[in-house]
Tab-separated table of C-alpha atoms in Angstrom:
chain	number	residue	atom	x	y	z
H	1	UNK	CA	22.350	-36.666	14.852
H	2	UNK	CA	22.108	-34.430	17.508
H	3	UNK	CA	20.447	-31.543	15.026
H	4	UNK	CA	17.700	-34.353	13.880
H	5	UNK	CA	17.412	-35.126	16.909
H	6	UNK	CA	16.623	-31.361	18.911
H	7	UNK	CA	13.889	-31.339	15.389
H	8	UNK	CA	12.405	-34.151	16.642
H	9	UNK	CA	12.069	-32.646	19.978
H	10	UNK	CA	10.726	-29.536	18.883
H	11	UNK	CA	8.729	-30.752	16.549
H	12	UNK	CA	6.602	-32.922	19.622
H	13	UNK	CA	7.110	-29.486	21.185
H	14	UNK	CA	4.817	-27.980	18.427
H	15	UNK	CA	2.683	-30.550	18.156
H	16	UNK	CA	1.947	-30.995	21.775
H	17	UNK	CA	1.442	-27.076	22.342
H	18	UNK	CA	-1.072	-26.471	19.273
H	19	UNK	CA	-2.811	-29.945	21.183
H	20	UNK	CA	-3.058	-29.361	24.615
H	21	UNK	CA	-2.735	-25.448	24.302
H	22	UNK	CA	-0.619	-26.132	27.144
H	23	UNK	CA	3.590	-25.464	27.845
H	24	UNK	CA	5.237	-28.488	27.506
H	25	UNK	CA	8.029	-29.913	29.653
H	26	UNK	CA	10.498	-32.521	29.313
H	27	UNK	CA	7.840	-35.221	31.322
H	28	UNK	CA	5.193	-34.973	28.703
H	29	UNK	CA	7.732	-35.290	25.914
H	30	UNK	CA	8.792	-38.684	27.275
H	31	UNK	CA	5.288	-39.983	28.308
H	32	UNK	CA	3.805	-38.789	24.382
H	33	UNK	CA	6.223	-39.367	22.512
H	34	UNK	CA	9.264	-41.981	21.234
H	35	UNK	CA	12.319	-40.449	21.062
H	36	UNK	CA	14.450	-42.659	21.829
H	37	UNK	CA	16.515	-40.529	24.625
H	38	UNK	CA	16.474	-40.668	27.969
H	39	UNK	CA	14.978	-37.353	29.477
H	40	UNK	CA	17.815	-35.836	30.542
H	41	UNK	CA	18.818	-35.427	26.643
H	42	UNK	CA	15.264	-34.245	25.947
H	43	UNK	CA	15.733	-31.551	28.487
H	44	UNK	CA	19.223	-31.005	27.340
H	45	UNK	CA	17.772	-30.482	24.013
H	46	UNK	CA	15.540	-28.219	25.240
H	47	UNK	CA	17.743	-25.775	26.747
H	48	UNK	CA	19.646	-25.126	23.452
H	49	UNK	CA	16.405	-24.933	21.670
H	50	UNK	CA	15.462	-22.300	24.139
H	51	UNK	CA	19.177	-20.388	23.724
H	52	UNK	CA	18.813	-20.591	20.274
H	53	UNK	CA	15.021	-18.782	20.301
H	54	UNK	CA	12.973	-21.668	18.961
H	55	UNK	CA	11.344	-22.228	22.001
H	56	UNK	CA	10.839	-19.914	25.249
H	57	UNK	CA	9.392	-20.495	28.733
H	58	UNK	CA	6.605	-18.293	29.415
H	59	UNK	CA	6.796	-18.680	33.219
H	60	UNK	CA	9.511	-19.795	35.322
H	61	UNK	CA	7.390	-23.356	36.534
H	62	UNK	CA	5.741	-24.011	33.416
H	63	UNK	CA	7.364	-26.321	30.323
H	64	UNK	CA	8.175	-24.342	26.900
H	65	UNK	CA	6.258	-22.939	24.122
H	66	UNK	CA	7.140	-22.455	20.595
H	67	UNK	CA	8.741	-18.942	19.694
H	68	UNK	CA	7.982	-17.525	16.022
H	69	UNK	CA	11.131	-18.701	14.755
H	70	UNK	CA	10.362	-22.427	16.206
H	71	UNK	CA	7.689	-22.422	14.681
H	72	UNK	CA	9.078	-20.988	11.000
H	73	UNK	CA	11.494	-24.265	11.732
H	74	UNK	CA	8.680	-26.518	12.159
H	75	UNK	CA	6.724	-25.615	8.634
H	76	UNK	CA	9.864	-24.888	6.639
H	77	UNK	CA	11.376	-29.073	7.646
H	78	UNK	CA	7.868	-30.474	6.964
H	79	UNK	CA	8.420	-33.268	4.450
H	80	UNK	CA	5.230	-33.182	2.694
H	81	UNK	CA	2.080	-31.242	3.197
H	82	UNK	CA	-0.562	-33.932	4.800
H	83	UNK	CA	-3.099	-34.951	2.538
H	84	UNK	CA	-6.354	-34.961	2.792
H	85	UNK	CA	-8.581	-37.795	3.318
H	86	UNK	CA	-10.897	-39.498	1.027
H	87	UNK	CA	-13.850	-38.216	2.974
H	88	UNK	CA	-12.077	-34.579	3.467
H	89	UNK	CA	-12.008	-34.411	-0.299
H	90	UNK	CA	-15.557	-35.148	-1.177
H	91	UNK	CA	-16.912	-32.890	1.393
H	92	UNK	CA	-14.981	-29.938	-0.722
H	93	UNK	CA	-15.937	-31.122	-3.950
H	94	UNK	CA	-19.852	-31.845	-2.703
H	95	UNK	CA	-19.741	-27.959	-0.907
H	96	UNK	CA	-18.272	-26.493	-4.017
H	97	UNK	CA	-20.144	-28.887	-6.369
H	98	UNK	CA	-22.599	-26.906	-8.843
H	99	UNK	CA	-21.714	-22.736	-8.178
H	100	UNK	CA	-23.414	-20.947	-10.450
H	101	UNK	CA	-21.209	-18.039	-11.383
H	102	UNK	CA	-17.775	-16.700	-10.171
H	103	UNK	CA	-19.199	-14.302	-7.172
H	104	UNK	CA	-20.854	-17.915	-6.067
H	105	UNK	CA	-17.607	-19.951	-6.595
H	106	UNK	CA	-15.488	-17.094	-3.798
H	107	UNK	CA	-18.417	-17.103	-1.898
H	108	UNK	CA	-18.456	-20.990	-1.281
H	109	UNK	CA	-14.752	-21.002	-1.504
H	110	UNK	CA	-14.375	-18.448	1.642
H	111	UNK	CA	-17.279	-20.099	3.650
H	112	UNK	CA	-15.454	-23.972	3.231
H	113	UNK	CA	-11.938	-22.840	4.120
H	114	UNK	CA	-13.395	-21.271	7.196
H	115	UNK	CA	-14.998	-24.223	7.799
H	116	UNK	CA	-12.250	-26.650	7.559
H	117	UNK	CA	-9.268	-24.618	9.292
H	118	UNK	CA	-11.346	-22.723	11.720
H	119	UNK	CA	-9.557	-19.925	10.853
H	120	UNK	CA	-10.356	-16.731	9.196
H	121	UNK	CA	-10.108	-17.680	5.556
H	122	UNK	CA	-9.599	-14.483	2.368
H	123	UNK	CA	-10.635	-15.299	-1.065
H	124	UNK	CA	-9.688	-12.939	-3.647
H	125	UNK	CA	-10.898	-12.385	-6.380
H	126	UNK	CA	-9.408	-12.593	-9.568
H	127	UNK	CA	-7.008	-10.056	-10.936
H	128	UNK	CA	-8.386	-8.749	-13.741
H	129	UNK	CA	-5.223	-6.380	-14.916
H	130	UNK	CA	-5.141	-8.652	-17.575
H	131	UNK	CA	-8.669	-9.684	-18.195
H	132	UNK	CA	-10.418	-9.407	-21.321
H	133	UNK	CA	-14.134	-8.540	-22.486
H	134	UNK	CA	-15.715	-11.761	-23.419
H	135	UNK	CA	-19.140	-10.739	-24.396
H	136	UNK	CA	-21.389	-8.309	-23.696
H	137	UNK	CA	-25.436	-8.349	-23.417
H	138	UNK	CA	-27.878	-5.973	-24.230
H	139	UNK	CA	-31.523	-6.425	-24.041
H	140	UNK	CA	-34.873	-4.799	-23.298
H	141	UNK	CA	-36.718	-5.964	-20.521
H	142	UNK	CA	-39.748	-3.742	-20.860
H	143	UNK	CA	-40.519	-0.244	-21.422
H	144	UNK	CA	-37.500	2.013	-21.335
H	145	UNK	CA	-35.806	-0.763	-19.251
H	146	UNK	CA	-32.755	-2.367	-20.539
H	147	UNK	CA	-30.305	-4.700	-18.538
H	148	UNK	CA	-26.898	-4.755	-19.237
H	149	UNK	CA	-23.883	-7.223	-18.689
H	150	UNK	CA	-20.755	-7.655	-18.841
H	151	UNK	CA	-18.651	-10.876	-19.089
H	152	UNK	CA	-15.080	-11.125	-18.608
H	153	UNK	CA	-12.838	-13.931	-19.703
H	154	UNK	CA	-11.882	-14.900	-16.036
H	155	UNK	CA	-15.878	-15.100	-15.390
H	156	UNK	CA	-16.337	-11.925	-13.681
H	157	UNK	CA	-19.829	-10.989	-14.233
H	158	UNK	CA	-21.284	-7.208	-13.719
H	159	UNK	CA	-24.408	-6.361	-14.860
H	160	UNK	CA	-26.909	-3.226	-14.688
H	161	UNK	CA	-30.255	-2.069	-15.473
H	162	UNK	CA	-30.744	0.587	-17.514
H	163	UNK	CA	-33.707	3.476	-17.792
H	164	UNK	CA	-32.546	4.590	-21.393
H	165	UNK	CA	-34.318	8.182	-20.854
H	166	UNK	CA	-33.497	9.452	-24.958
H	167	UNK	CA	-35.395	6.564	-26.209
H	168	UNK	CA	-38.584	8.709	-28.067
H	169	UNK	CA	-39.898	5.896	-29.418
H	170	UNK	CA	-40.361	2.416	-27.054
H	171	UNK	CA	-41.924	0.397	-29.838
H	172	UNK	CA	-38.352	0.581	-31.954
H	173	UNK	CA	-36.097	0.410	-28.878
H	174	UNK	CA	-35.570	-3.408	-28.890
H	175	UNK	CA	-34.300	-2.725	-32.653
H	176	UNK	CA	-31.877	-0.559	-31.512
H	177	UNK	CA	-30.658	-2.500	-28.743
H	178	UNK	CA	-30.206	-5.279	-30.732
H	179	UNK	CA	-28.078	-3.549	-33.504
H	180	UNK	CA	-26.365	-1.413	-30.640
H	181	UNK	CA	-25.088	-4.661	-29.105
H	182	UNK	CA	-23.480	-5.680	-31.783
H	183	UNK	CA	-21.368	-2.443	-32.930
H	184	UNK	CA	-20.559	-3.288	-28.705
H	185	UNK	CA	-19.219	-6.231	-28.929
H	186	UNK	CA	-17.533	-5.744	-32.479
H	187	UNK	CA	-15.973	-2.552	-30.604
H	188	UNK	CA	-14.567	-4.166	-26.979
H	189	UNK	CA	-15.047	-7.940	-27.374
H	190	UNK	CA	-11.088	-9.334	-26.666
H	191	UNK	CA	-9.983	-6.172	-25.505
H	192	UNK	CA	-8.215	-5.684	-21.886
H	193	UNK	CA	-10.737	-4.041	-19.301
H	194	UNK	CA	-8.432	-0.825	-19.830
H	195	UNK	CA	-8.750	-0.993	-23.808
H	196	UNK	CA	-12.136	-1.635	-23.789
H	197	UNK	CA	-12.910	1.888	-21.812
H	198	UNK	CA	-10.992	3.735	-23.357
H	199	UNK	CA	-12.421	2.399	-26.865
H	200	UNK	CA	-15.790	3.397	-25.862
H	201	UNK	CA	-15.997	6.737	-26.960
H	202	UNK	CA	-14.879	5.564	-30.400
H	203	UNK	CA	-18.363	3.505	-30.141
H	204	UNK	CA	-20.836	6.119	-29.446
H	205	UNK	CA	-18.963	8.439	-32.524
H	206	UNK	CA	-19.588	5.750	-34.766
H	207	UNK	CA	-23.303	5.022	-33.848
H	208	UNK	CA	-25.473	6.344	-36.292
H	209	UNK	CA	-27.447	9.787	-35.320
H	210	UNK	CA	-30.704	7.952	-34.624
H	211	UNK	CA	-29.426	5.905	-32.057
H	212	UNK	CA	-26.417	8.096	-30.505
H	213	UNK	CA	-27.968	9.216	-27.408
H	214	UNK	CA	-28.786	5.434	-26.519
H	215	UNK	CA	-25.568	4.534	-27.132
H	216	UNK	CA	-24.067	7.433	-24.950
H	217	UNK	CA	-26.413	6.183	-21.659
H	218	UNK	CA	-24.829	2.382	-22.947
H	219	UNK	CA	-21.350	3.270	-23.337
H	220	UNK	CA	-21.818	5.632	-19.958
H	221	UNK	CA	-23.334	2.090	-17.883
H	222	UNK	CA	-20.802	-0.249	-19.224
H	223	UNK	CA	-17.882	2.108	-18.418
H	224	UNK	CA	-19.153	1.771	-14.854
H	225	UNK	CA	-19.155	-1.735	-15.577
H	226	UNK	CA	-15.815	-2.237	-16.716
H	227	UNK	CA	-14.377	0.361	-13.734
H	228	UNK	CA	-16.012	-1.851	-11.048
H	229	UNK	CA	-14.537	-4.963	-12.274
H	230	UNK	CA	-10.812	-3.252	-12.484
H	231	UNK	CA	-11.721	-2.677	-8.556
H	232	UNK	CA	-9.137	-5.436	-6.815
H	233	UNK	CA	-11.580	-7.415	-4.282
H	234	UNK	CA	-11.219	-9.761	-1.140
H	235	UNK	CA	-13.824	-11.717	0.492
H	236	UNK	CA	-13.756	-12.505	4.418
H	237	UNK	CA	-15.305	-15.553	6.175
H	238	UNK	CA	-15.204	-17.066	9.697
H	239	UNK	CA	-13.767	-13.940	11.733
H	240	UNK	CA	-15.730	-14.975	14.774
H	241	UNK	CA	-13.243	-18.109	14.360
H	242	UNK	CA	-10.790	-15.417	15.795
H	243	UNK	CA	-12.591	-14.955	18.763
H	244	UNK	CA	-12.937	-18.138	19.709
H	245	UNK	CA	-9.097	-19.155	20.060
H	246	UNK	CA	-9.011	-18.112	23.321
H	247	UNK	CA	-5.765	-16.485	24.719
H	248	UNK	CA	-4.014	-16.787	21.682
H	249	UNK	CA	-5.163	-13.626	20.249
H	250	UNK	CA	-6.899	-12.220	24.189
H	251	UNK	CA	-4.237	-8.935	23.760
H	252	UNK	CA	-4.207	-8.500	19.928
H	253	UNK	CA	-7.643	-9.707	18.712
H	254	UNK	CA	-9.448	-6.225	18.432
H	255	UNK	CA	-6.234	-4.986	16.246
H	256	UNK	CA	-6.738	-7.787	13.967
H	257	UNK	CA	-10.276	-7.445	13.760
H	258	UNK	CA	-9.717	-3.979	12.757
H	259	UNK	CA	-6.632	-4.754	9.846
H	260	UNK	CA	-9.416	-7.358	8.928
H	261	UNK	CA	-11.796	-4.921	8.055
H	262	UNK	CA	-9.183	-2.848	6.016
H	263	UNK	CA	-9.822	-4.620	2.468
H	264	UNK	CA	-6.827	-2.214	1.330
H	265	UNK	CA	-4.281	-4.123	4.096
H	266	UNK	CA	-5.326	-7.400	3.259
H	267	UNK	CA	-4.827	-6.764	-0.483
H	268	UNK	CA	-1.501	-5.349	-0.220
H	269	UNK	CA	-0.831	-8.615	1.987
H	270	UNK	CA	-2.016	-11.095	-0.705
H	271	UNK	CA	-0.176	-8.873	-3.378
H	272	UNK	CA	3.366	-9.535	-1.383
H	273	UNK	CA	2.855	-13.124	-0.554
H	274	UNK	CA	1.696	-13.125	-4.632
H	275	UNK	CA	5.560	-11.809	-5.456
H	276	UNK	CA	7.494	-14.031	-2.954
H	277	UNK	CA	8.815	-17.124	-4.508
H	278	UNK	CA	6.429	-20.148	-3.992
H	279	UNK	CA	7.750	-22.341	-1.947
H	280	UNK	CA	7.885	-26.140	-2.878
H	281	UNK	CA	4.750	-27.373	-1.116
H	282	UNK	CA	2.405	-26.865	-4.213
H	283	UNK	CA	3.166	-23.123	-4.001
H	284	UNK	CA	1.713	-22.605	-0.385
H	285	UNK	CA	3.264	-19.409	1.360
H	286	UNK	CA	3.193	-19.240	5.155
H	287	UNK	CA	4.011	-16.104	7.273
H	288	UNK	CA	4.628	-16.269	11.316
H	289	UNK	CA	4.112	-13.466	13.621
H	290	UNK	CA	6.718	-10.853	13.225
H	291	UNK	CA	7.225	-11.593	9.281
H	292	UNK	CA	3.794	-9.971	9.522
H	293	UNK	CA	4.850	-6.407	9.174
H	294	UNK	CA	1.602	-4.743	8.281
H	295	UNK	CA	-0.055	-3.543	12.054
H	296	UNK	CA	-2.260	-5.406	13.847
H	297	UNK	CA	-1.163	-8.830	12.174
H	298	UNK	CA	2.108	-9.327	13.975
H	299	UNK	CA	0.376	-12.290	16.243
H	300	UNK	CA	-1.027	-13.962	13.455
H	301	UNK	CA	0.070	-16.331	10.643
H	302	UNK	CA	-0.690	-16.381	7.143
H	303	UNK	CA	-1.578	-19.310	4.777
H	304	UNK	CA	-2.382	-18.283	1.081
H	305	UNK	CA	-1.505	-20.287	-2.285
H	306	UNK	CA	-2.731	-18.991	-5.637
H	307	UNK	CA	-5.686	-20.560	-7.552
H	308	UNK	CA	-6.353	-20.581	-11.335
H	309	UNK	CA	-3.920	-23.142	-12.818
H	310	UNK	CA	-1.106	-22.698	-14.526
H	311	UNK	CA	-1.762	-19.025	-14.772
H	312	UNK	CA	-2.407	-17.988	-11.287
H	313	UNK	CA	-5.722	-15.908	-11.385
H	314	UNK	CA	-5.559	-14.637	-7.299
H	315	UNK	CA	-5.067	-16.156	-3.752
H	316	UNK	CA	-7.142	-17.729	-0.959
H	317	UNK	CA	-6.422	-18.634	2.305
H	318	UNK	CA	-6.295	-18.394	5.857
H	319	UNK	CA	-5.420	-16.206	8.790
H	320	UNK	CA	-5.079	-17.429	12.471
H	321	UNK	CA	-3.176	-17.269	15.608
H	322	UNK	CA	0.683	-18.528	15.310
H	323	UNK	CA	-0.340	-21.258	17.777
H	324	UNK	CA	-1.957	-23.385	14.196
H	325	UNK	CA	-2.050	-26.482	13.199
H	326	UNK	CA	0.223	-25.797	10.466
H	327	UNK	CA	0.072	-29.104	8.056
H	328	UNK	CA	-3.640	-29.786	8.416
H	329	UNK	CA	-4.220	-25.777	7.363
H	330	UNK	CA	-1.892	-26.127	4.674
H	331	UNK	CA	-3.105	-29.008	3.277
H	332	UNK	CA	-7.012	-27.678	3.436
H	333	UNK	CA	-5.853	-24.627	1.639
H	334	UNK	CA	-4.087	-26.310	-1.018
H	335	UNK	CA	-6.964	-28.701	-1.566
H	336	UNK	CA	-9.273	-26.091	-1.707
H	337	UNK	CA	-7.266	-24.118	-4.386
H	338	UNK	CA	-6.679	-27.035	-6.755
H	339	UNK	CA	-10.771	-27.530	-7.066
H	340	UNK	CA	-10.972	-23.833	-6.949
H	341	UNK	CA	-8.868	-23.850	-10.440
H	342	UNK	CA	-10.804	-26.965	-11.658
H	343	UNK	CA	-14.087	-25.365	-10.950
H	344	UNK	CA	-12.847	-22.249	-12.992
H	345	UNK	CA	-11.671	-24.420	-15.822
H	346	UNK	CA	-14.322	-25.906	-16.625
């Protein structure tokens, strides 16, 4: 009873501090909250929650404060992730409603969780070490213009236009697109990124003399293609979010900013919380302060799930001071992700 009980108590404590952004003391525990204990046990409480690190005084007048491990507590005895509302979840499906294409599905997807949390939110983008070539387009758009693009199976779209400098003869060059795109896609169509690079040069031996050097400047463009799409990518949204939390992040907030702006941090980040086992809240991962270990991210915490279904494509989420309100982020970033994966889908 007396464990439940110092929960309850620091649970308020949380709840209270991410509120008021305020210390609490044993007073405003008794005056917010039932316990059922007079406050003499609350502050009893208290002190063994404070010897036992879950909660620390930051001056000697003032109440207590959650510690990193108080609040790792707090998420890890939620009972259940709070839902969202009816009108929380048709604000994300109306904002996410009708993206045209995968860059426009992370770009949305980014811009709403930073909306919602008030955090910093990180969308990545899909892995594509096992993607495959879905189709590719060739046509000529005029002249010795030709546009290019690529389509993966996870919807990754790259596409370039092309001055194809050996066509001699314009008039003919739509012909040879035409038949070009088809020895393409006969060539890397189902093939891993990886496969279908490397199977290029078998495509530009087999092109017939006539239309070689075309299919050298082809097989050059869409090599570029499928290289930039191998490139791992995050997306970042609502970093002046970070600013405005006040003295949470006052010492720490330029370091931050800067691991914020290192794309190659934050993807080694979402590639560890990717290989820790998923916890049982719908998969939702949450890191504290000092589990943090890469620099300049120590004062933060970390809310990702994946997104993609049943095969997790990549991860979104959020990153904030540790002084969040833990179940309403969680729950925003879990709701995001499952009409994330729906969107995809479909």
């Amino acid at each position: 009873m007396s464990d439940d009980r110092r929960l309850a108590v620091l649970r308020a404590i949380v709840e209270d501090y991410v509120s008021t952004h305020e210390p609490v003391g044993s007073k405003a525990l008794v005056e917010r909250h039932q316990l059922g204990v007079s406050p003499a046990t609350i502050r009893n409480d208290m002190a063994v929650l404070e010897d036992e690190g879950y909660i620390t005084q930051p001056h000697t007048s003032a109440g207590r404060i959650p510690t990193d491990r108080g609040y790792r507590l707090f998420v890890d005895r939620l009972a259940n992730v709070k839902p969202m509302t009816p009108a929380e979840k048709r604000a994300i499906e109306t904002f996410l409603h009708g993206a045209d294409d995968l860059d426009d599905v992370v770009d949305r997807t980014v811009r709403l969780l930073a909306q919602l949390t008030r955090q910093a939110a990180v969308v990545q983008y899909p892995s594509l070490s096992r993607a495959s070539v879905r189709h590719v387009e060739l046509v000529g758009v005029g002249g010795r213009s030709a546009l290019l693009v690529l389509i993966t199976d996870s919807g990754r779209v790259e596409q370039r236009v092309l001055d194809i400098r050996s066509a001699v003869d314009v008039e003919t060059l739509g012909v040879s697109l035409a038949a070009l795109r088809t020895r393409v896609n006969a060539t890397v169509a189902g093939k891993r990124l990886r496969e279908a690079r490397e199977a290029l040069t078998d495509l530009v031996q087999q092109t017939p003399a006539a239309d070689i050097a075309i299919a050298a400047e082809v097989a050059a463009s869409l090599g570029d293609c499928l290289t930039a799409s191998l490139e791992e990518r995050v997306v970042i949204a609502g970093t002046s979010n970070l600013v405005k939390s006040g003295a949470d992040l006052s010492l720490s907030l330029g370091s931050v900013l800067e691991a914020l702006e290192e794309h190659v941090v934050l993807l080694r980040l979402v590639q560890e919380l990717a290989e820790e086992q998923p916890s049982e809240r719908g998969g939702l991962s949450v890191r504290i302060g000092a589990e943090n270990l890469h620099l300049g991210l120590d004062g933060t915490s970390v809310v990702t799930t994946g997104y993609g279904g049943e095969t997790v494509l990549a991860r979104l989420g959020v990153l904030g001071p540790t002084r969040m309100d833990y179940p309403t982020t969680m729950a925003a970033v879990r709701a995001v992700s499952r009409y994330v994966s729906r969107i995809l889908a479909s």
